[in-house]
Coordinates of C-alpha atoms and ligand atoms in Angstrom, one line a residue:
Chain A
M1 CA 0.0 0.0 0.0
K2 CA 1.2 3.5 -0.7
K3 CA 2.1 5.8 2.1
I4 CA 1.4 9.4 3.0
L5 CA 3.4 11.2 5.6
V6 CA 1.6 14.2 7.1
L7 CA 3.3 17.1 8.9
V8 CA 1.0 18.0 11.7
E9 CA 1.1 21.0 14.1
S10 CA -0.6 21.6 17.4
K11 CA -1.7 24.6 19.3
N12 CA -2.2 24.3 23.0
G13 CA -1.9 20.5 22.7
K14 CA -4.6 20.2 20.1
L15 CA -4.3 19.5 16.4
K16 CA -4.5 22.7 14.5
K17 CA -7.5 23.1 12.1
S18 CA -5.1 23.4 9.2
S19 CA -3.6 20.0 10.1
Q20 CA -7.0 18.5 10.3
E21 CA -7.6 19.8 6.8
V22 CA -4.5 18.0 5.5
L23 CA -5.4 14.9 7.5
S24 CA -8.8 14.9 5.8
V25 CA -7.0 14.6 2.4
A26 CA -5.1 11.6 3.8
L27 CA -8.2 10.0 5.3
N28 CA -10.0 10.2 2.0
S29 CA -7.2 8.6 0.1
N30 CA -6.4 4.9 -0.2
Y31 CA -3.0 5.3 1.2
E32 CA -1.6 4.4 4.7
T33 CA -1.2 7.5 6.8
Y34 CA 1.8 8.4 9.0
T35 CA 2.3 11.7 10.8
C36 CA 5.3 13.7 12.1
A37 CA 5.8 16.7 14.4
A38 CA 8.7 18.3 16.0
G39 CA 9.1 20.4 19.1
E40 CA 7.9 20.5 22.7
G41 CA 4.8 18.3 23.3
S42 CA 5.0 16.8 19.8
G43 CA 4.8 13.3 21.1
G44 CA 1.5 14.0 23.0
L45 CA -0.4 14.3 19.8
G46 CA -0.3 10.6 19.2
T47 CA -3.5 9.9 21.2
E48 CA -5.5 12.4 19.0
L49 CA -4.4 10.8 15.8
G50 CA -6.0 7.3 16.0
V51 CA -9.3 8.6 14.7
W52 CA -7.5 9.8 11.6
G53 CA -6.3 6.3 11.0
V54 CA -2.7 7.2 11.6
Q55 CA -0.4 4.1 11.8
K56 CA 2.7 5.8 13.3
H57 CA 3.4 9.2 14.6
Y58 CA 7.1 10.3 14.5
Y59 CA 8.1 13.0 16.8
C60 CA 11.1 14.7 18.2
T61 CA 11.6 16.7 21.3
D62 CA 15.4 17.3 21.0
T63 CA 16.4 20.8 22.0
S64 CA 17.7 21.4 18.4
V65 CA 14.1 21.4 17.2
A66 CA 12.5 23.2 20.2
Q67 CA 12.5 26.2 17.9
Y68 CA 12.5 26.3 14.1
N69 CA 15.9 25.9 12.5
P70 CA 15.9 24.9 8.8
E71 CA 18.9 22.6 9.3
S72 CA 17.6 20.6 12.2
Y73 CA 14.1 20.4 10.9
Q74 CA 15.3 19.2 7.5
Q75 CA 17.4 16.6 9.4
F76 CA 14.3 15.5 11.2
F77 CA 12.1 15.2 8.1
A78 CA 15.0 13.5 6.2
Q79 CA 15.5 10.8 8.8
I80 CA 11.8 9.9 8.7
F81 CA 11.7 10.1 4.9
E82 CA 14.6 7.7 4.7
T83 CA 12.9 5.2 7.0
L84 CA 9.4 5.5 5.7
K85 CA 10.0 6.2 2.0
P86 CA 6.6 7.9 1.6
D87 CA 4.9 8.3 -1.8
V88 CA 3.4 11.6 -0.7
V89 CA 4.4 14.1 2.0
L90 CA 1.6 16.5 2.9
G91 CA 1.7 19.7 4.9
T92 CA 0.2 23.1 5.3
S93 CA 1.6 25.7 3.0
N94 CA 2.9 27.9 5.8
M95 CA 6.2 29.7 6.4
L96 CA 7.9 26.8 8.0
A97 CA 7.0 24.2 5.4
R98 CA 7.6 26.6 2.5
D99 CA 11.1 27.3 4.0
V100 CA 12.3 23.7 4.6
M101 CA 10.3 21.4 2.3
P102 CA 11.9 22.6 -1.0
R103 CA 15.3 21.5 0.5
L104 CA 13.8 18.1 1.3
A105 CA 12.5 17.9 -2.3
A106 CA 15.9 18.6 -3.7
Q107 CA 17.6 16.2 -1.3
F108 CA 15.4 13.3 -2.3
D109 CA 14.6 14.4 -5.9
C110 CA 10.8 14.8 -5.2
A111 CA 8.1 16.6 -7.1
Y112 CA 7.2 19.7 -5.0
M113 CA 4.3 22.1 -5.0
S114 CA 3.1 24.8 -2.6
D115 CA -0.2 26.7 -2.2
I116 CA -2.5 23.9 -3.3
T117 CA -6.1 24.7 -2.9
E118 CA -7.7 21.5 -4.2
L119 CA -6.3 18.1 -3.6
S120 CA -7.6 14.5 -3.7
I121 CA -5.4 11.5 -3.6
G122 CA -6.6 8.2 -5.0
D123 CA -5.4 6.2 -8.0
D124 CA -4.7 9.6 -9.5
I125 CA -3.7 12.7 -7.7
I126 CA -5.9 15.7 -8.5
C127 CA -4.2 18.9 -7.6
K128 CA -5.1 22.5 -8.3
R129 CA -3.6 25.9 -7.3
P130 CA -3.9 29.5 -8.1
M131 CA -1.4 31.1 -10.5
Y132 CA -0.5 34.8 -10.9
A133 CA -1.7 35.4 -7.4
G134 CA -5.2 34.1 -8.2
K135 CA -5.7 35.7 -11.6
C136 CA -6.1 32.1 -12.9
M137 CA -6.1 28.5 -11.6
A138 CA -4.0 25.6 -13.0
Q139 CA -3.9 21.9 -12.5
V140 CA -0.7 20.5 -11.2
S141 CA 0.3 17.4 -13.2
F142 CA 3.0 15.0 -12.3
T143 CA 5.1 13.5 -15.0
D144 CA 6.8 10.6 -13.1
E145 CA 6.5 8.3 -10.1
S146 CA 8.9 10.1 -7.7
S147 CA 7.6 11.0 -4.3
K148 CA 5.7 14.2 -4.0
I149 CA 5.8 16.9 -1.4
L150 CA 2.5 18.8 -1.5
L151 CA 1.7 21.8 0.6
V152 CA -1.9 22.8 1.0
R153 CA -3.2 26.3 1.8
A154 CA -5.2 26.7 5.0
N155 CA -9.0 27.1 4.9
Q156 CA -9.4 25.4 1.5
I157 CA -10.1 21.8 2.3
P158 CA -13.2 20.8 4.3
V159 CA -12.5 18.9 7.5
V160 CA -14.1 15.5 7.4
D161 CA -15.5 13.5 10.4
A162 CA -12.7 11.3 11.6
S163 CA -13.8 8.2 13.4
K164 CA -11.3 5.5 12.7
A165 CA -10.2 3.3 15.6
E166 CA -6.6 3.0 14.9
S167 CA -4.2 3.0 17.8
T168 CA -1.3 5.2 16.6
E169 CA 2.1 4.1 17.6
A170 CA 4.2 7.1 18.8
V171 CA 7.9 6.8 17.6
A172 CA 10.5 9.1 19.1
V173 CA 13.2 10.2 16.7
T174 CA 16.6 11.2 17.8
L175 CA 18.4 13.5 15.5
N176 CA 21.8 12.7 14.0
G177 CA 24.1 15.7 13.8
T178 CA 23.8 18.5 11.3
A179 CA 26.4 20.6 9.5
G180 CA 25.7 23.4 12.0
K181 CA 25.9 26.1 9.4
T182 CA 22.6 27.7 10.6
E183 CA 22.4 29.1 14.1
L184 CA 19.3 30.5 15.5
V185 CA 20.1 33.8 17.1
S186 CA 16.8 35.0 18.4
I187 CA 13.1 34.9 18.0
E188 CA 11.1 38.1 18.6
K189 CA 7.5 37.2 19.2
G190 CA 5.1 39.4 17.2
E191 CA 2.4 41.2 19.2
S192 CA -0.3 39.7 17.2
E193 CA -1.8 36.6 18.7
K194 CA -4.3 36.7 15.8
L195 CA -4.2 34.1 13.0
D196 CA -1.9 35.0 10.2
L197 CA -3.6 36.6 7.1
T198 CA -3.0 33.4 5.1
E199 CA -4.9 31.3 7.7
A200 CA -7.6 33.8 8.7
D201 CA -11.2 33.1 8.2
V202 CA -12.2 36.8 8.4
I203 CA -10.1 39.7 7.3
V204 CA -10.8 43.4 7.7
S205 CA -8.5 45.3 5.3
G206 CA -7.8 49.1 5.1
G207 CA -6.5 51.2 2.3
R208 CA -5.5 54.8 1.6
G209 CA -9.1 55.9 2.3
M210 CA -8.3 55.4 6.1
K211 CA -6.6 58.8 5.9
D212 CA -3.8 58.1 8.4
A213 CA -2.2 55.5 10.5
D214 CA -4.1 56.3 13.7
Q215 CA -7.4 55.7 12.0
F216 CA -6.5 52.0 11.6
K217 CA -7.8 51.7 15.1
L218 CA -11.3 51.8 13.6
L219 CA -10.4 48.6 11.7
Y220 CA -9.2 46.9 14.9
D221 CA -12.4 47.9 16.6
L222 CA -14.3 46.0 13.9
A223 CA -11.8 43.1 13.7
E224 CA -12.0 42.5 17.5
P225 CA -15.6 41.2 17.7
L226 CA -15.3 39.5 14.3
H227 CA -12.2 37.6 15.5
A228 CA -10.7 38.9 12.3
T229 CA -7.1 39.6 11.2
V230 CA -6.3 43.1 9.9
G231 CA -4.9 43.5 6.4
A232 CA -3.9 46.4 4.2
S233 CA -3.3 47.6 0.7
R234 CA 0.2 48.3 -0.6
A235 CA -0.5 52.0 -0.6
V236 CA -0.7 52.2 3.2
V237 CA 2.3 49.8 3.6
D238 CA 4.3 52.2 1.4
L239 CA 3.1 55.1 3.5
G240 CA 4.5 53.3 6.5
W241 CA 1.2 53.1 8.4
V242 CA 1.4 49.3 8.8
P243 CA 4.2 46.7 8.3
H244 CA 4.6 44.8 5.0
S245 CA 3.4 41.6 6.8
L246 CA -0.1 43.0 6.5
Q247 CA -0.1 43.6 2.8
V248 CA -2.6 41.8 0.7
G249 CA -2.0 41.4 -3.0
Q250 CA 0.3 40.2 -5.7
T251 CA 3.4 41.4 -3.9
G252 CA 1.9 40.8 -0.5
K253 CA -0.1 37.9 0.8
T254 CA -2.7 35.9 -1.2
V255 CA -5.6 35.4 1.1
T256 CA -8.7 33.2 1.0
P257 CA -10.9 33.9 4.0
T258 CA -14.6 33.3 4.1
L259 CA -15.2 37.0 4.6
Y260 CA -13.0 39.9 3.4
I261 CA -14.1 43.4 4.2
A262 CA -12.2 46.0 2.1
V263 CA -12.4 49.5 3.6
G264 CA -11.2 52.5 1.6
I265 CA -9.4 50.3 -0.9
S266 CA -9.9 51.1 -4.6
G267 CA -9.3 47.6 -5.9
A268 CA -6.2 47.9 -8.1
I269 CA -5.5 44.8 -10.1
Q270 CA -2.5 43.8 -7.8
H271 CA -4.8 44.0 -4.8
L272 CA -7.7 42.1 -6.4
A273 CA -5.2 39.4 -7.4
G274 CA -4.5 38.7 -3.8
M275 CA -8.0 38.6 -2.4
S276 CA -10.4 37.6 -5.1
G277 CA -10.4 34.0 -3.8
S278 CA -12.3 35.2 -0.7
K279 CA -15.7 33.6 -0.5
F280 CA -17.6 36.8 0.4
I281 CA -16.3 40.3 -0.1
V282 CA -17.7 43.4 1.4
A283 CA -16.5 46.7 0.0
I284 CA -16.9 50.1 1.7
N285 CA -15.9 53.0 -0.5
K286 CA -17.1 56.5 -1.2
D287 CA -16.6 56.2 -4.9
E288 CA -19.3 54.0 -6.5
K289 CA -17.0 53.5 -9.5
A290 CA -14.2 52.0 -7.5
P291 CA -13.1 48.7 -9.2
I292 CA -13.4 46.8 -5.9
F293 CA -17.1 46.7 -6.4
Q294 CA -16.7 44.5 -9.4
K295 CA -15.3 41.8 -7.2
A296 CA -17.5 42.5 -4.1
S297 CA -20.5 40.5 -3.0
Y298 CA -21.9 43.4 -1.0
G299 CA -21.1 47.0 -1.7
L300 CA -21.7 50.0 0.6
V301 CA -21.1 53.4 -1.1
G302 CA -20.4 56.0 1.6
D303 CA -18.0 57.6 4.0
L304 CA -16.1 54.9 5.8
F305 CA -15.7 57.1 8.8
E306 CA -19.5 57.1 9.2
I307 CA -20.0 53.5 8.3
L308 CA -17.2 51.7 10.2
P309 CA -18.2 52.8 13.8
V310 CA -21.8 51.8 13.2
L311 CA -20.7 48.5 11.8
A312 CA -18.3 47.8 14.7
E313 CA -21.0 48.7 17.2
K314 CA -23.6 46.5 15.7
V315 CA -21.3 43.5 15.3
K316 CA -20.2 43.9 18.9
A317 CA -23.8 43.9 20.1
L318 CA -24.5 40.9 18.0
K319 CA -21.6 38.9 19.4
A320 CA -22.1 40.0 23.0
Chain B
M1 CA 34.9 37.2 -4.1
R2 CA 32.1 35.9 -6.3
I3 CA 28.4 36.7 -5.7
F4 CA 25.5 35.4 -7.7
V5 CA 22.0 36.7 -8.0
C6 CA 19.3 34.4 -9.4
I7 CA 16.5 36.3 -11.2
K8 CA 13.4 35.5 -13.1
Q9 CA 11.5 37.4 -15.7
V10 CA 7.7 37.4 -15.1
P11 CA 4.7 39.2 -16.6
D12 CA 4.2 42.7 -15.2
T13 CA 1.7 42.8 -12.3
E14 CA -0.7 44.9 -14.4
T15 CA -1.1 41.9 -16.8
R16 CA -4.6 40.7 -17.5
I17 CA -4.2 36.9 -17.9
K18 CA -5.6 35.4 -21.0
L19 CA -5.5 31.7 -21.7
S20 CA -4.3 29.9 -24.9
S21 CA -7.1 28.4 -26.9
D22 CA -6.4 24.9 -25.5
S23 CA -6.1 26.3 -21.9
Q24 CA -2.7 24.6 -21.5
K25 CA -0.8 27.8 -21.0
I26 CA -1.3 31.5 -20.7
E27 CA -1.3 33.7 -23.8
T28 CA 2.0 35.7 -23.7
G29 CA 1.6 37.8 -26.8
G30 CA 1.4 41.5 -25.7
V31 CA 2.7 40.7 -22.2
K32 CA 5.1 43.2 -20.7
W33 CA 8.0 41.3 -19.0
I34 CA 9.6 42.6 -15.8
I35 CA 12.1 41.3 -13.3
S36 CA 10.1 39.7 -10.5
P37 CA 9.9 42.4 -7.9
Y38 CA 11.5 40.3 -5.1
D39 CA 14.5 39.7 -7.3
E40 CA 15.1 43.4 -7.5
F41 CA 15.7 43.3 -3.8
A42 CA 18.2 40.5 -4.4
I43 CA 20.0 42.4 -7.1
E44 CA 20.2 45.6 -4.9
E45 CA 21.5 43.6 -1.9
A46 CA 24.3 42.1 -4.0
I47 CA 25.3 45.4 -5.4
R48 CA 25.2 47.0 -1.9
F49 CA 27.4 44.2 -0.6
K50 CA 29.9 44.8 -3.3
E51 CA 29.8 48.6 -2.7
S52 CA 30.7 48.1 1.0
H53 CA 33.1 45.2 0.6
G54 CA 35.0 46.2 -2.5
D55 CA 36.5 43.2 -4.1
A56 CA 33.3 41.4 -5.1
Q57 CA 32.1 40.4 -8.6
V58 CA 28.3 40.3 -8.9
T59 CA 27.0 37.9 -11.5
A60 CA 23.3 37.8 -12.4
V61 CA 22.0 34.4 -13.5
T62 CA 18.7 33.7 -15.2
L63 CA 16.9 30.9 -17.1
G64 CA 14.4 31.3 -19.9
P65 CA 14.1 31.9 -23.6
K66 CA 17.2 33.8 -24.6
A67 CA 15.6 36.4 -26.8
R68 CA 13.2 37.4 -24.0
V69 CA 15.2 37.1 -20.8
N70 CA 18.3 38.9 -22.1
N71 CA 16.6 42.1 -21.1
A72 CA 16.3 41.1 -17.5
L73 CA 20.1 40.6 -17.4
L74 CA 20.7 43.9 -19.1
T75 CA 18.6 45.6 -16.4
A76 CA 20.4 43.8 -13.6
M77 CA 23.8 44.9 -15.1
A78 CA 22.5 48.4 -15.6
M79 CA 21.7 48.5 -11.9
G80 CA 25.3 47.4 -11.2
A81 CA 25.8 43.7 -11.7
D82 CA 29.2 43.1 -13.3
D83 CA 28.3 40.3 -15.7
S84 CA 25.6 37.6 -16.4
I85 CA 24.9 34.0 -17.2
L86 CA 22.0 33.2 -19.4
I87 CA 20.7 29.7 -19.4
D88 CA 18.7 29.4 -22.5
S89 CA 15.5 27.3 -22.2
E90 CA 12.5 27.6 -24.4
Q91 CA 10.6 25.2 -22.2
D92 CA 9.1 25.9 -18.8
L93 CA 10.9 23.9 -16.1
D94 CA 9.7 23.0 -12.7
A95 CA 11.3 24.5 -9.6
L96 CA 13.6 21.6 -9.0
T97 CA 14.9 21.4 -12.5
T98 CA 15.4 25.1 -12.6
A99 CA 17.3 24.9 -9.4
K100 CA 19.5 22.1 -10.8
A101 CA 20.4 24.3 -13.8
L102 CA 21.0 27.4 -11.7
A103 CA 23.2 25.5 -9.2
A104 CA 25.2 23.8 -11.9
A105 CA 25.8 27.2 -13.6
I106 CA 27.0 28.7 -10.3
K107 CA 29.1 25.7 -9.4
A108 CA 30.8 25.8 -12.8
E109 CA 32.2 29.2 -12.0
G110 CA 34.2 28.0 -9.0
D111 CA 34.2 29.4 -5.4
F112 CA 31.6 31.8 -4.3
S113 CA 30.6 33.6 -1.1
L114 CA 26.9 34.5 -1.5
V115 CA 23.9 33.7 -3.6
F116 CA 20.9 36.0 -3.6
S117 CA 17.4 35.3 -4.9
G118 CA 13.9 36.7 -4.4
K119 CA 11.7 34.9 -1.9
E120 CA 9.4 33.9 -4.7
A121 CA 8.7 34.8 -8.3
I122 CA 5.3 36.4 -8.6
D123 CA 4.1 34.3 -11.6
D124 CA 3.6 30.9 -10.0
S125 CA 4.8 31.9 -6.5
V126 CA 6.0 28.3 -5.8
S127 CA 8.7 29.9 -3.6
A128 CA 11.1 27.1 -3.7
V129 CA 14.0 27.7 -6.2
G130 CA 16.2 29.5 -3.7
Q131 CA 16.0 26.8 -1.1
M132 CA 16.6 24.1 -3.7
V133 CA 19.6 25.9 -5.1
A134 CA 21.0 26.1 -1.6
Q135 CA 20.4 22.4 -1.0
I136 CA 22.1 21.4 -4.2
L137 CA 25.1 23.7 -3.5
E138 CA 25.1 22.3 0.0
I139 CA 25.0 25.7 1.7
P140 CA 22.7 27.1 4.4
H141 CA 19.9 29.5 3.4
A142 CA 17.5 32.0 4.9
S143 CA 14.3 32.8 3.1
V144 CA 11.8 35.7 3.2
V145 CA 14.7 37.9 4.5
S146 CA 13.9 41.5 5.3
K147 CA 17.2 42.4 6.9
A148 CA 20.7 41.1 6.5
T149 CA 24.0 42.1 8.1
Y150 CA 27.4 40.7 7.1
E151 CA 30.6 40.1 9.0
E152 CA 33.7 38.0 8.4
G153 CA 32.4 34.7 6.9
K154 CA 28.9 35.1 8.5
V155 CA 25.6 36.6 7.5
T156 CA 22.8 37.3 10.0
A157 CA 19.4 37.3 8.4
E158 CA 16.1 38.4 9.8
R159 CA 12.9 36.9 8.5
E160 CA 9.3 37.6 9.5
V161 CA 7.0 34.7 9.9
E162 CA 3.3 34.3 10.9
G163 CA 1.9 36.8 13.3
G164 CA 4.7 39.3 12.9
T165 CA 7.2 37.1 14.7
K166 CA 10.8 37.7 13.7
E167 CA 13.4 34.9 13.5
M168 CA 17.0 35.8 13.3
T169 CA 19.5 33.2 12.1
K170 CA 23.3 33.4 11.6
L171 CA 24.5 31.5 8.5
T172 CA 28.1 30.4 7.7
M173 CA 29.1 31.6 4.3
P174 CA 28.8 30.6 1.5
A175 CA 25.1 31.1 2.0
L176 CA 21.9 31.9 0.1
I177 CA 19.6 34.7 1.0
A178 CA 16.1 34.8 -0.5
A179 CA 15.0 38.4 -0.3
N180 CA 11.7 39.9 0.9
K181 CA 10.5 43.4 0.6
G182 CA 12.1 45.7 3.2
L183 CA 15.6 44.2 2.7
N184 CA 16.6 47.5 0.9
K185 CA 15.3 49.9 -1.6
P186 CA 16.2 48.9 -5.1
R187 CA 17.8 51.6 -7.2
F188 CA 16.6 52.5 -10.7
A189 CA 19.0 51.8 -13.6
S190 CA 20.7 55.1 -14.4
L191 CA 21.3 56.2 -18.0
P192 CA 25.1 55.7 -17.8
G193 CA 24.3 52.4 -16.1
I194 CA 22.2 51.3 -19.1
M195 CA 25.0 52.4 -21.5
K196 CA 27.6 50.5 -19.6
A197 CA 25.4 47.4 -19.3
K198 CA 25.5 46.9 -23.0
K199 CA 29.3 46.3 -22.9
K200 CA 29.2 43.9 -19.9
P201 CA 29.6 40.2 -20.7
I202 CA 26.7 37.8 -20.9
K203 CA 27.8 34.1 -20.9
N204 CA 25.3 32.0 -22.8
V205 CA 24.9 28.4 -21.7
T206 CA 22.4 25.6 -22.6
L207 CA 20.7 23.1 -20.4
D208 CA 22.9 20.5 -22.1
D209 CA 26.1 22.3 -21.0
L210 CA 24.8 22.0 -17.4
G211 CA 23.8 18.3 -17.6
V212 CA 20.1 19.1 -17.2
S213 CA 17.2 18.4 -19.5
A214 CA 13.7 19.8 -19.6
G215 CA 12.4 16.2 -19.5
Q216 CA 13.6 16.0 -15.8
S217 CA 10.7 18.2 -14.7
K218 CA 8.4 16.3 -12.5
V219 CA 5.7 18.9 -12.3
K220 CA 3.8 20.7 -15.0
F221 CA 1.0 23.2 -14.9
T222 CA -1.9 22.2 -17.2
N223 CA -5.6 23.0 -17.7
F224 CA -5.6 26.6 -16.8
A225 CA -8.9 28.2 -15.9
L226 CA -10.0 31.8 -15.2
P227 CA -11.8 32.3 -11.9
A228 CA -15.5 31.8 -12.1
E229 CA -17.4 35.0 -12.7
K230 CA -18.7 36.4 -9.4
P231 CA -22.4 37.2 -9.3
P232 CA -22.9 41.0 -9.5
C233 CA -22.3 43.0 -6.4
K234 CA -25.4 43.8 -4.3
M235 CA -25.3 47.5 -3.6
I236 CA -26.7 48.4 -0.3
E237 CA -28.4 51.8 -0.2
G238 CA -29.5 54.1 2.6
D239 CA -28.0 56.0 5.4
P240 CA -25.1 54.4 7.3
Q241 CA -27.5 52.9 9.9
A242 CA -29.7 51.4 7.3
Q243 CA -26.7 50.2 5.2
V244 CA -25.1 48.5 8.1
S245 CA -28.4 46.8 9.3
E246 CA -29.0 45.4 5.8
L247 CA -25.4 44.3 5.5
I248 CA -25.5 42.4 8.8
R249 CA -28.8 40.8 7.7
L250 CA -27.3 39.6 4.4
L251 CA -24.1 38.3 6.1
Q252 CA -26.3 36.4 8.5
E253 CA -29.1 35.1 6.3
E254 CA -27.6 34.9 2.8
A255 CA -23.8 34.5 3.3
K256 CA -24.3 32.8 6.7
V257 CA -20.9 34.0 7.9
L258 CA -22.0 35.9 11.0
Ligands
FAD1 C1 4.7 46.1 -9.0 C2 3.5 46.5 -8.2 C3 3.0 45.6 -7.2 C4 1.9 46.0 -6.4 N1 1.5 45.1 -5.5 C5 0.4 45.4 -4.7 C6 -0.1 44.5 -3.7 O1 0.4 43.5 -3.5 N2 -1.2 44.9 -3.0 C7 -1.8 46.1 -3.2 O2 -2.8 46.4 -2.5 N3 -1.4 47.0 -4.1 C8 -0.3 46.7 -4.9 N4 0.2 47.6 -5.8 C9 -0.4 48.9 -5.8 C10 -1.7 49.1 -6.5 O3 -1.4 49.4 -7.8 C11 -2.4 50.3 -5.9 O4 -1.6 51.5 -6.0 C12 -2.8 50.1 -4.4 O5 -3.4 48.9 -4.2 C13 -3.8 51.2 -4.0 O6 -4.1 51.2 -2.6 P1 -5.5 51.7 -2.1 O7 -6.6 51.1 -2.7 O8 -5.4 51.7 -0.6 O9 -5.4 53.3 -2.5 P2 -6.2 54.1 -3.5 O10 -6.1 53.5 -4.9 O11 -5.7 55.5 -3.4 O12 -7.7 54.0 -3.0 C14 -8.2 54.6 -1.9 C15 -9.7 54.4 -2.0 O13 -10.3 54.9 -0.8 C16 -11.5 55.5 -1.1 N5 -11.8 56.5 0.0 C17 -11.1 57.6 0.3 N6 -11.6 58.2 1.4 C18 -12.7 57.5 1.7 C19 -13.7 57.6 2.7 N7 -13.7 58.6 3.6 N8 -14.7 56.7 2.8 C20 -14.7 55.7 1.9 N9 -13.8 55.5 0.9 C21 -12.8 56.4 0.8 C22 -11.3 56.1 -2.4 O14 -12.5 56.3 -3.1 C23 -10.4 55.1 -3.1 O15 -11.1 54.1 -3.8 C24 1.3 47.2 -6.6 C25 1.7 48.1 -7.6 C26 2.8 47.7 -8.4 C27 3.3 48.7 -9.5

């Protein structure tokens, strides 16, 4: 039987939703499923994995993987890869996997793809992803039998009910040495405990129409009760109002939330490229001709400074 | 000291994507080609390194159809790169095969200290070639780098990950840095720069020369499709109070997202 190795991640001891999405692909396949995770508490996940039909869970709690280091993480994945020889490696298309998995693909001569939005694995592998930051979609076709490393974007694959009764064997992995050419100097935690834009289910984004940096507070007031992540257009990043990590668009992040609220954003082609994949788009803009309305599901023409506070107030009342 | 910058030519961000009649690729007629914006940070970083360290030779490397990508190299050299390597390939290669070709071209030049690339090319955004080149060259890398400092034999790179968290790593050179926005502010090519670039050497190589073939690609993009047309936008009229009430009703009852 063919084998899938899934990179899983946990938050507060629980499987992340993004990992459940990837496990759903594995569960729906006719492959045997194996998982792996590194870092503190990575072994404890074993008990949660039986319902997903996971045969073995490889984990590592060595100090060298307590924090992300591309070398030691590559070493961890490589050791498992060599033992298991998986046909497919699956993970979430996040910063960690996108950083290290290409190296693994080069090391073992694998097919590699990131940012997959549709994936099913059976006798054939059906795989799709956006191109040109979402201006079009393409199918990803594989030309040979080599192992495949496939990274799936969060929030794209529905989580299935997992009710297998496998007892997952937890296997501790001890790392062999690495070349030691990459030393982690420091990690500075960001202030935002919010989900990253690429994983967020709701995004409230502001553009030049916000007038100045201080007015972004209005967006945070709305984001708070919506449990939303705040994003921005490039114009306001260039103005220095917010960091580049908030930029949505072709030279920022490509986002795919269920709800995207664009406030004071005109809808330039580079911005639309990054957010058109959102399920529902609300546009608030005083210019009824703004291109953003061509992509929006719901449009409110008016002064954002009048609309935003009312919206924040009403959503807050609703969620209270 | 040799420094290499890997760059890719991509359609301008303004491009409206049209598909070929069989939908197996995009229509490139009329497309304006630019250097992928993140690669501009890579070029700039290499030039700045040379400016502050003196004895370096900056070589731009690209892969693509010769007649088209030549321009990208001219731009890189007009910005300040000393010379270029052009790997001629009419066919699209997957990330790994591209990386094999780039790495082979760099290796053939002998010793080097740094390799720069963009964090991703904005056409397919696979975001893998830099890391793969580093793997094949057996050197450490840092990707999505928005700040780098250099000292004797080491480079310290800062990258921003999810939630605004910053990771700082120190790499032993030779190393590869994949650039993000913020790393620097790329200069424009000056007129004298453009004149000089025309006299700078471009070394032409084929995939064959590098022991790579297009047939090694394991991944191909096929069956392109434009996004489904969205239903027209519902415009919500009224004063702000009325607009917001109606919006909330629609989000609850129609979209079912609240
Ligand atoms: C190579 C390249 C890459 C790019 N990449 C990106 C990218 O990744 N992401 C991106 O976003 N852009 C990108 N851009 C920039 C893009 O072209 C636009 O310039 C930018 O998106 C505009 O930002 P904006 O909509 O905030 O500003 P504007 O276009 O200035 O729009 C402001 C909007 O606010 C509205 N407004 C003003 N006041 C009010 C008010 N009181 N109430 C309600 N509405 C109001 C106005 O009607 C207007 O529609 C890129 C450009 C280039 C050349």
